[in-house]
Short mmCIF file of C-alpha atoms in Angstrom, two decimals:
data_model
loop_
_atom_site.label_atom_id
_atom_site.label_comp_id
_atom_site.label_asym_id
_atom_site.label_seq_id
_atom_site.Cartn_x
_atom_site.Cartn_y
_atom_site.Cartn_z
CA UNK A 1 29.19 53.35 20.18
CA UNK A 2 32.83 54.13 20.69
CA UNK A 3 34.03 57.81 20.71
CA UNK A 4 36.67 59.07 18.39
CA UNK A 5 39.76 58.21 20.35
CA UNK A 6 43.52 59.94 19.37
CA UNK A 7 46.21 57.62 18.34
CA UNK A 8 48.24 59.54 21.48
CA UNK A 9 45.25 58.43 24.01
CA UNK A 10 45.25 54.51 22.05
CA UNK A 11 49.31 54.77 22.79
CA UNK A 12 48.62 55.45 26.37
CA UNK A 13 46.11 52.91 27.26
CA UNK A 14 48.40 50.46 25.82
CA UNK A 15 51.60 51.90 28.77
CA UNK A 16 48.43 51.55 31.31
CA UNK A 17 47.85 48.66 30.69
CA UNK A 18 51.29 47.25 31.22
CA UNK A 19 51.99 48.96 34.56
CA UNK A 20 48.59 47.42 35.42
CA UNK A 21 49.45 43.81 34.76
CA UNK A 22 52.84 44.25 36.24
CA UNK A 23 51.62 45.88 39.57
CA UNK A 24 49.14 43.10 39.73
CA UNK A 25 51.52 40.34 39.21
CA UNK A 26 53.25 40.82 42.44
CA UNK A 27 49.63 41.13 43.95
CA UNK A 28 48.46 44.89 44.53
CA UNK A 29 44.81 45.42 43.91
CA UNK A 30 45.03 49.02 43.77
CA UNK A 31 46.48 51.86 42.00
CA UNK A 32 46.43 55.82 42.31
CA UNK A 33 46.27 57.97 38.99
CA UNK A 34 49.08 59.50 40.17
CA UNK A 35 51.32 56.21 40.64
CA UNK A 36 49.76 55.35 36.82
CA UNK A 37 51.03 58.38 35.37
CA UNK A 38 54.24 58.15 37.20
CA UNK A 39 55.23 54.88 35.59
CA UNK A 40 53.54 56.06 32.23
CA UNK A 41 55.51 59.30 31.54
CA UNK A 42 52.11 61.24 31.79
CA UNK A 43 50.06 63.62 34.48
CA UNK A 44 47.37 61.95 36.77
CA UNK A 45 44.77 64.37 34.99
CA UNK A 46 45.87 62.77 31.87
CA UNK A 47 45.53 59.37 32.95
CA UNK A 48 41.57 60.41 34.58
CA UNK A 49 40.20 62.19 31.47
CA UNK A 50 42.20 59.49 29.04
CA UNK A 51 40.19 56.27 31.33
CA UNK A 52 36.90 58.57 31.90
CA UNK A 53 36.14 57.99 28.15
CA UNK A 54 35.51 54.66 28.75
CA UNK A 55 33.75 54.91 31.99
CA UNK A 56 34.43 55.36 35.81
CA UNK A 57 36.73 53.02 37.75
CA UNK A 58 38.33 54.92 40.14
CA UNK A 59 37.09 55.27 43.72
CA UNK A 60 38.14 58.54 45.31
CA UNK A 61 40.77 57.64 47.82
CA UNK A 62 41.36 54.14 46.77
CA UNK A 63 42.60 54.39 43.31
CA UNK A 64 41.57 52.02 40.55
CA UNK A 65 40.84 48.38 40.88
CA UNK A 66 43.38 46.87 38.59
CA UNK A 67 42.25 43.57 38.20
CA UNK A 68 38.74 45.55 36.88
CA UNK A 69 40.47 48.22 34.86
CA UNK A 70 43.28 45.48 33.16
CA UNK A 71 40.59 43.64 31.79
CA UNK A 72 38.66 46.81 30.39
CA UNK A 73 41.58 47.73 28.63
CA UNK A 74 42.46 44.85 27.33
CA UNK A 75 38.54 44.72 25.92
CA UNK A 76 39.22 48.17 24.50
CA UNK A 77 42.28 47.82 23.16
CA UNK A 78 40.60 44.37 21.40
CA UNK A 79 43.36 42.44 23.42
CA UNK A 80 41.11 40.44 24.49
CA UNK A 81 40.85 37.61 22.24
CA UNK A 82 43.36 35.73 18.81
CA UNK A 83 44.26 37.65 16.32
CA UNK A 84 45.48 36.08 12.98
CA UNK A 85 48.47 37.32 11.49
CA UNK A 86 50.51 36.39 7.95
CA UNK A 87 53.98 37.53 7.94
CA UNK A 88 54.56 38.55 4.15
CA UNK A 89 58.16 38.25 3.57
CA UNK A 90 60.58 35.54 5.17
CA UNK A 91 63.67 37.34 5.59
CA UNK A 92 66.27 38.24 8.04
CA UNK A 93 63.55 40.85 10.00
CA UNK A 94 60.56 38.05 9.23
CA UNK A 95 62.55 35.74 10.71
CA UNK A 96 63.38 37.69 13.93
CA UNK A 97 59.58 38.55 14.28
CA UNK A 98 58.72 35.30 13.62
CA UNK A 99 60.86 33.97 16.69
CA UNK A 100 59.93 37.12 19.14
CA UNK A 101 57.08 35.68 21.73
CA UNK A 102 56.22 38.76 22.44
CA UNK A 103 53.48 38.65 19.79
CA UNK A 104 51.56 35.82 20.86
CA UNK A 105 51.38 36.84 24.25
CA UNK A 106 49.46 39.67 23.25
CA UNK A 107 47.22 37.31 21.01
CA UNK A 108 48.92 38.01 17.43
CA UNK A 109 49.44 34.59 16.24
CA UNK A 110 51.17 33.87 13.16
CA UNK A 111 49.50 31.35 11.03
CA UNK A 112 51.18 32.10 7.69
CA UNK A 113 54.41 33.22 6.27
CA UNK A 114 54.82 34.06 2.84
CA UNK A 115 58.07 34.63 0.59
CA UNK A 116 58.55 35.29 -3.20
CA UNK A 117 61.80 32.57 -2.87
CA UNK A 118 61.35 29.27 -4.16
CA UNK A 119 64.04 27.80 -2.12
CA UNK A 120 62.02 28.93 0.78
CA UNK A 121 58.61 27.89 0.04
CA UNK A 122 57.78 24.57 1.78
CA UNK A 123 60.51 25.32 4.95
CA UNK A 124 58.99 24.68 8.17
CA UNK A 125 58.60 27.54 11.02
CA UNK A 126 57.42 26.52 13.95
CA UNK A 127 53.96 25.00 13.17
CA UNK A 128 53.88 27.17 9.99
CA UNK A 129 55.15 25.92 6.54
CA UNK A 130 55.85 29.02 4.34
CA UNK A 131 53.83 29.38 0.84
CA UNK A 132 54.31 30.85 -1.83
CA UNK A 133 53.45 34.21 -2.41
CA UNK A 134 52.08 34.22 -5.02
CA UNK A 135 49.24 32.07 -3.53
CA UNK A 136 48.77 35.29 -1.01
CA UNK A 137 45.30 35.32 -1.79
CA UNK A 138 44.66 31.83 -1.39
CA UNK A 139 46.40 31.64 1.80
CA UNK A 140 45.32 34.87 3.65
CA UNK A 141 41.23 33.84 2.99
CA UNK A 142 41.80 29.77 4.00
CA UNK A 143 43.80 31.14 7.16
CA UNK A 144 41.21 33.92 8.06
CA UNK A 145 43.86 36.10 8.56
CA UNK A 146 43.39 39.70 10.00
CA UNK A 147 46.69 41.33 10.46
CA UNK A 148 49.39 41.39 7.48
CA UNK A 149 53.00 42.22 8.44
CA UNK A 150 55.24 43.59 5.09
CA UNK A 151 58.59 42.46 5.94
CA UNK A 152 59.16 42.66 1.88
CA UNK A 153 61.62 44.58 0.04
CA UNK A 154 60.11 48.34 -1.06
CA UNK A 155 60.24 48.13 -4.76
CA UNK A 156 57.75 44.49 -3.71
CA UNK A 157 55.20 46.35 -1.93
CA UNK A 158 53.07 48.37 -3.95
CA UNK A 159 51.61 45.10 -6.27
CA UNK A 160 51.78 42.80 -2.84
CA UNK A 161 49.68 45.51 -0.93
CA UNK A 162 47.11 45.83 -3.58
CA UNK A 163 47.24 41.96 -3.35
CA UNK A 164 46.41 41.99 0.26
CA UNK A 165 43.89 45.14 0.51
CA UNK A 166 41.71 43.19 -2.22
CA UNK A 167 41.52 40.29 -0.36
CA UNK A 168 39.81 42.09 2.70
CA UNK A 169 42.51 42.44 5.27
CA UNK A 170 42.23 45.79 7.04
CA UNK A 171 44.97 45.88 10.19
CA UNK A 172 49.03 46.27 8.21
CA UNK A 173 52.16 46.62 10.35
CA UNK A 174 54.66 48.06 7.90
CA UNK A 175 58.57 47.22 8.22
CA UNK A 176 59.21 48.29 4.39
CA UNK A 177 60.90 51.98 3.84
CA UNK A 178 58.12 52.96 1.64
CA UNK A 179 54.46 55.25 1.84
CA UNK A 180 51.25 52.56 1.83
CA UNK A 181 48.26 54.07 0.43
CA UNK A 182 45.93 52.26 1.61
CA UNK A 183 41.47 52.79 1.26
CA UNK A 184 40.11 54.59 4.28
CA UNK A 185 38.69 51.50 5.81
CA UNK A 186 42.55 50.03 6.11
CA UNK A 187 44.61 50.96 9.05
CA UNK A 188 48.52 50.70 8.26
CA UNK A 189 51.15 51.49 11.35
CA UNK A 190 54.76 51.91 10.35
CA UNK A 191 57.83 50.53 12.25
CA UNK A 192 61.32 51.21 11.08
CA UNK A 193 64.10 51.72 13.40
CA UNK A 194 66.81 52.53 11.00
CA UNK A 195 64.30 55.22 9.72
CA UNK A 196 63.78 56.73 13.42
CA UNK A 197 67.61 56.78 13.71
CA UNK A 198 67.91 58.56 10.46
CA UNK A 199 64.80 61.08 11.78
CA UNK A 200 67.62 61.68 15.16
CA UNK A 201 70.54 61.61 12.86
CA UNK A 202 69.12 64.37 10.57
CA UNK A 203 67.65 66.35 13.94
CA UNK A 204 70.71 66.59 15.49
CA UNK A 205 72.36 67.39 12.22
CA UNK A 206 70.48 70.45 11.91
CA UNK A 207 70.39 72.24 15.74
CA UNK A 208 74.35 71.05 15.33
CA UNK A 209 75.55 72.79 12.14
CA UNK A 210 74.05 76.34 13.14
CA UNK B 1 70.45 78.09 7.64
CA UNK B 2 67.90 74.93 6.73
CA UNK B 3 64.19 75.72 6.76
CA UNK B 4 62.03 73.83 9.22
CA UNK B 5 61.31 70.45 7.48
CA UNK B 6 58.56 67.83 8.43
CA UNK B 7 59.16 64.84 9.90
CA UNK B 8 57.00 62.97 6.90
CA UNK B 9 59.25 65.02 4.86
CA UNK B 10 62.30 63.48 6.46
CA UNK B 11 61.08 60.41 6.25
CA UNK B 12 60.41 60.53 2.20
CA UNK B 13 64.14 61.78 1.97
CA UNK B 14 65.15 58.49 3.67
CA UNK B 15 62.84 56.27 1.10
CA UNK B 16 64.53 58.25 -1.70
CA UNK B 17 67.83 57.20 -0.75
CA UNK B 18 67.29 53.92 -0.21
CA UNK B 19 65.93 53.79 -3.49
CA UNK B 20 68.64 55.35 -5.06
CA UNK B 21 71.59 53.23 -3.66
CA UNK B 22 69.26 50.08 -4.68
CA UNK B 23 69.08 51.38 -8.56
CA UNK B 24 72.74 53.03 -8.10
CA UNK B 25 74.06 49.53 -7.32
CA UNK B 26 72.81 47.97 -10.72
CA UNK B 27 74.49 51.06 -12.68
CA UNK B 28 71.82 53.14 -13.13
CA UNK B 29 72.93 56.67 -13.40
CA UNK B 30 69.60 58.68 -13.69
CA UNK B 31 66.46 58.46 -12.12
CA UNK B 32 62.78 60.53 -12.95
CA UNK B 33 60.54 62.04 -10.22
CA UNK B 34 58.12 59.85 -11.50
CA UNK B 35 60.08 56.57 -10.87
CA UNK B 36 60.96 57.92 -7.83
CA UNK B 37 57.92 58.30 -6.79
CA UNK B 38 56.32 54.98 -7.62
CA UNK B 39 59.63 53.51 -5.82
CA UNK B 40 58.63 54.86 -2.61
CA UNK B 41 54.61 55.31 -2.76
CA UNK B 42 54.35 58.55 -3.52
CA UNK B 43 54.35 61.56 -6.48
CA UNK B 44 56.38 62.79 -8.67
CA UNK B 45 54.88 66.53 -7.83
CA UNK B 46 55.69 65.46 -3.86
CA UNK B 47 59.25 64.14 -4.93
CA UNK B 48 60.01 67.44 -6.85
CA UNK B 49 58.74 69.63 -4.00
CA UNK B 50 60.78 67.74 -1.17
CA UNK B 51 64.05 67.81 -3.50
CA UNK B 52 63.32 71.30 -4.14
CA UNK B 53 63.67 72.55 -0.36
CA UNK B 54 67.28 71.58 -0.73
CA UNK B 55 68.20 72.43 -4.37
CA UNK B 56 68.18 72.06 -7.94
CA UNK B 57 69.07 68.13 -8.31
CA UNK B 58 67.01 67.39 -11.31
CA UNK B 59 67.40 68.29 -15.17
CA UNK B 60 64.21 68.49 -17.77
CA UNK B 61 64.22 65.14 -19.38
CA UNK B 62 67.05 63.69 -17.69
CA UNK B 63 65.83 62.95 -14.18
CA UNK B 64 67.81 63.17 -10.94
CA UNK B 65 71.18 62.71 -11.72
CA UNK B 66 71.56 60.03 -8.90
CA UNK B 67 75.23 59.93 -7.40
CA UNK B 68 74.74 63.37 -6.97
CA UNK B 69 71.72 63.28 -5.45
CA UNK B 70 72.11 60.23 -2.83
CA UNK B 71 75.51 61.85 -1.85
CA UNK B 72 72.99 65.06 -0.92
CA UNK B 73 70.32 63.40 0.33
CA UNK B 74 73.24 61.34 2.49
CA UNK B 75 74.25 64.56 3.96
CA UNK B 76 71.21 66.45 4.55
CA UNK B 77 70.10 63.42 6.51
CA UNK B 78 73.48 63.60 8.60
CA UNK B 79 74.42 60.05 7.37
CA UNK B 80 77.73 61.15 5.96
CA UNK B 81 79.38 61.08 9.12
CA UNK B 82 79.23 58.05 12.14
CA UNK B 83 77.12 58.73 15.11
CA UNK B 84 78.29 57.36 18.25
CA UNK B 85 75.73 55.08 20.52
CA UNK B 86 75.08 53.26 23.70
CA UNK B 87 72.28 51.00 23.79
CA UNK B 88 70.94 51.15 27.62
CA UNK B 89 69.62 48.18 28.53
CA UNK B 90 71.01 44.58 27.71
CA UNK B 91 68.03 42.48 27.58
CA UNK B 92 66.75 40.39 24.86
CA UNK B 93 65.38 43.12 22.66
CA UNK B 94 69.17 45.66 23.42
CA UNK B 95 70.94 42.22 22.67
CA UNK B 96 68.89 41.75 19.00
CA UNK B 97 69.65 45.70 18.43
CA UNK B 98 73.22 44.60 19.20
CA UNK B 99 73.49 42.10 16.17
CA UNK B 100 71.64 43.87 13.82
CA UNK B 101 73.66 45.03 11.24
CA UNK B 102 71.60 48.00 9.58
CA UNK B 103 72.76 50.50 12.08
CA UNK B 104 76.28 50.57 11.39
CA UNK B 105 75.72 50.18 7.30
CA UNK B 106 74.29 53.47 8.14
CA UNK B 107 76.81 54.93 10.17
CA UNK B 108 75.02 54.65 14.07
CA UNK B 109 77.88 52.83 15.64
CA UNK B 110 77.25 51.16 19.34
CA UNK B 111 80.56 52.11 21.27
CA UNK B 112 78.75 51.53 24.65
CA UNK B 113 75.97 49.08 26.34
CA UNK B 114 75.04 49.55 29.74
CA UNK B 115 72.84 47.05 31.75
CA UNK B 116 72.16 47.19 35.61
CA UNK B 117 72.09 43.37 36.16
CA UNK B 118 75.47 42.67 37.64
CA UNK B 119 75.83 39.06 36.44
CA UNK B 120 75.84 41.06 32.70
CA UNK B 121 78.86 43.81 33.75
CA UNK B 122 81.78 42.68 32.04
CA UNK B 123 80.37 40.30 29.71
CA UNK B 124 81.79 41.47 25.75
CA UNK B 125 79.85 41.71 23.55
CA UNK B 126 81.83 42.30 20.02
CA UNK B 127 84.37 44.71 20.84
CA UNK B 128 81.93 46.32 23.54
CA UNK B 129 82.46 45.32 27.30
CA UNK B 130 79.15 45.61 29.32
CA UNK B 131 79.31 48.50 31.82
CA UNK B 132 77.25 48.93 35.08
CA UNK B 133 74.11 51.36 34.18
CA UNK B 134 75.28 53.06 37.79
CA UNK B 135 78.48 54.55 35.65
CA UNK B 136 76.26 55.66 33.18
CA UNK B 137 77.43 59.54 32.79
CA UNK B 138 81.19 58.33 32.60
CA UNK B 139 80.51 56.07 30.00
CA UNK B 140 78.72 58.35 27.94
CA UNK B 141 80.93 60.97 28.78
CA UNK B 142 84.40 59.12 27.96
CA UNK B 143 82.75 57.27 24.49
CA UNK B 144 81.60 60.71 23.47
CA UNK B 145 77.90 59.35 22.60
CA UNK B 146 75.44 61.37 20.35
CA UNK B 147 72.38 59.03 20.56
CA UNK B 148 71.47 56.44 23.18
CA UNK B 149 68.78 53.84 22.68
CA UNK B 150 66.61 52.94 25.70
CA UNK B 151 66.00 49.42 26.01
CA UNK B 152 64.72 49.20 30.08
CA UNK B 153 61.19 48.39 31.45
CA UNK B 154 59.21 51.35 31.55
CA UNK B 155 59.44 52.09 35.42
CA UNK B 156 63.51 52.18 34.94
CA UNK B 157 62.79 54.89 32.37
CA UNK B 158 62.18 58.40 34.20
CA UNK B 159 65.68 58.31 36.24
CA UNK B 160 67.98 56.94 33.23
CA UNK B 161 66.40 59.88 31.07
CA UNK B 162 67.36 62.13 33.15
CA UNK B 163 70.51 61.46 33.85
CA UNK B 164 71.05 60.76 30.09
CA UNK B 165 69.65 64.45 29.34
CA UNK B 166 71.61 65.80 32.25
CA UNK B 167 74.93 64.17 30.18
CA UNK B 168 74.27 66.60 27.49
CA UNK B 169 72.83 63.55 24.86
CA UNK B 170 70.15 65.22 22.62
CA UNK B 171 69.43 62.06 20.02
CA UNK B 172 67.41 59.08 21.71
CA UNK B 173 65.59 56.30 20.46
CA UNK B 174 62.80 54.62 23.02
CA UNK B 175 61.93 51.28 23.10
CA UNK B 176 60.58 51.49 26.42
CA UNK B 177 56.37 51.58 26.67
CA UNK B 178 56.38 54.75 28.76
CA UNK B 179 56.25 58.50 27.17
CA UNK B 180 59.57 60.35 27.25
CA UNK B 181 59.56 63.90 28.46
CA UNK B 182 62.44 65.97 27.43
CA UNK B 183 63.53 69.36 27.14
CA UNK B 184 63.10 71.12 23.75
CA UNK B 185 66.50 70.65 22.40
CA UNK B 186 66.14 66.75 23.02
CA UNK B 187 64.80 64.42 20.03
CA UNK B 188 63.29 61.30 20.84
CA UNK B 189 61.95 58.72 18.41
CA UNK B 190 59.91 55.53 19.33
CA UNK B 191 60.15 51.87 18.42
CA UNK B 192 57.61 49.71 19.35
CA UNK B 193 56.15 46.67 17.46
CA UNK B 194 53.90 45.21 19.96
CA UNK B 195 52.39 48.93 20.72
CA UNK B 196 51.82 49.06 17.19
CA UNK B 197 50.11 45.96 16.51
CA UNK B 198 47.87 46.72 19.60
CA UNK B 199 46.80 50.32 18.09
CA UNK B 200 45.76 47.84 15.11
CA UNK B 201 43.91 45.66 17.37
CA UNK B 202 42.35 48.82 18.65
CA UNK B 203 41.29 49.59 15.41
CA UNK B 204 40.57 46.76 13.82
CA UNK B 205 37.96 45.68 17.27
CA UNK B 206 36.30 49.87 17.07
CA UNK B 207 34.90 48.99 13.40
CA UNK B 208 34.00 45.69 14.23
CA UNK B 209 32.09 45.77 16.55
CA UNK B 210 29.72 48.58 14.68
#
C-alpha cells in the first residue's frame, strides 16, 4: 500500500521525529511546519508534502498534534516495535556498538555477537555470550534475527555476507570499507566515518590545489 | 586540473588503499585488478577504469605495482598531508570520536574541542584543553582548522554552522540528525548509525507488511 518513498524523505522523517519527541518531552502538544523545518534543516513546504504522503495531521492554524504525528512516524519508520540484531564481528568498533544504548532505545536489540576468534567465543556481553562464527547460520535462524551489523575485517566479508544473505536476513548496516552486493530484496546502509573524512579530505584537496 | 570524480568513485579509491597497505604490510609487491577487485567487492573492469582517471599504474601481466600505487592513491585522496580538526561538541558520542584512533592513523588530527557546558571548559582531554563553544571563531581561527566535526543536538546546529562557515572552514563532518545547508564551496559528510538502522527498519517494515 505504501508509496515509493526517497531515501532523502526516509532521512527526514527520521530528524521529525526527534524534534517531535523532544518538543513533547517538556510538554508542548503542538507544532508549526515551520518550527519542524526550522529544527530539521529543511523548508515548511518540505516538511507538508514530505508528512502529506502519509496522510493529513496538520490543522491549519494549530500545527500538528505531536503526540498523534510521533506515533505515526514511528509506525512508518517500523519504530514501532523489537528488532533483532547480530553483531558479526567482536572487535574494537563491535565492542563500542555493542555498549552504545542508543540502539535499544530505538528497538535494535542485540541478541547475538559473532567473532571468527577462538579466544573470544564463549566471553560474556551483557546478556549475550559470543559464538562462533562459523555457527552464523545456526545462530542467526535460532535467534530470529533481522538486522546483521558487519563489524568484520574487508577481506572477511564477501564469504560471511553470502553466509548471512542465504540464511534470509534482509536489513545490513555495513562498518567494513568494502562494496556489498547484495540480491534486490536485501537492503545494505553503509557507515564509515574514516571513509566520510577521507570523501572531505579528498574534496578539499581538490577546490585547494587549483 | 582533476576531472570531476564521483563520490562512489572516491569511495572505491579509499577501499583500494586500504587494501593495498593490508597486502603491502605482508610484503606483497604487486597486486591484479582482479584481486583488487574481489578485495573490495567490485571488478576488475571498474578497478581499471577508476585507476585510469588518474594514470597509468598498472603493467600487462604484472598488476598494480603497489607502493607506487597506494603512495598515489594516498595523495589523490589528500591523505599525504595532516588535516587539522575540532570536534564541536563534547558529549558522549565527540568524547568516543576523541579516543578513536583511526583518524589520526590517517592524518585528521583533533587540535581543538569545543563544548558549551561550562562545567566541561577547561577539562584536558589528551593534549587538548576544552574551550567554551562561545569562542568558537578564535579557536578555529588560532588552531588553523580545515575540518570540524559536529557533534551537538540538532536544534544547536543552524547557529554553530554558520558561524563555522562564516570562519572560512569548508570540510565538515555531521553527526547531528538535522540537514546541513551550506554554501557551494562547503563539503559536508554525514555519520549517523541510529539514522541508518532506522532507514533499515523503514525498509525492512514497507516489504513486510505487503
Amino acid at each position: 500500500m505504501r508509496r515509493n518513498i526517497s531515501e532523502s524523505t526516509v532521512r527526514r522523517l527520521s530528524f521529525y521525529l526527534r524534534i517531535l519527541e523532544k518538543v513533547e518531552a517538556v510538554g508542548i502538544d503542538t507544532l508549526s511546519s515551520e518550527k519542524l523545518a526550522q529544527r530539521t534543516g529543511t523548508t515548511a513546504a518540505q516538511v507538508r508534502k514530505d508528512l502529506s504522503l502519509f496522510g493529513s495531521f496538520g490543522k491549519r492554524g494549530l500545527g500538528y498534534a505531536i503526540p498523534q504525528l510521533a506515533s505515526e512516524l514511528r509506525e512508518i519508520l517500523g519504530l514501532d516495535r523489537t528488532w533483532r540484531v547480530a553483531l558479526v564481528g567482536g572487535g574494537r568498533i563491535g565492542s563500542a556498538l555493542f555498549e552504545y544504548s542508543g540502539f535499544r532505545k530505538r528497538g535494535f536489540e542485540i541478541v547475538a555477537v559473532l567473532d571468527a576468534d577462538s579466544s573470544k567465543v564463549g566471553q560474556r556481553w551483557g546478556k549475550v555470550v559470543l559464538s562462533d562464527i562459523a555457527d552464523l547460520e545456526k545462530v542467526l535462524t535460532a535467534e530470529s534475527v533481522d538486522i546483521v551489523i558487519l563489524t568484520i575485517p574487508a577481506e572477511s566479508v564477501p564469504d560471511v555476507l553470502d553466509r548471512v544473505v542465504a540464511v534470509g536476513v534482509r536489513g545490513i548496516l555495513n562498518y567494513a570499507p568494502v562494496q556489498l552486493r547484495v540480491p534486490g530484496d536485501v537492503t545494505v546502509k553503509d557507515v564509515n566515518m574514516v571513509l566520510e573524512l577521507e570523501a572531505l579530505s579528498f574534496a578539499l584537496s581538490q577546490t585547494k590545489g587549483e
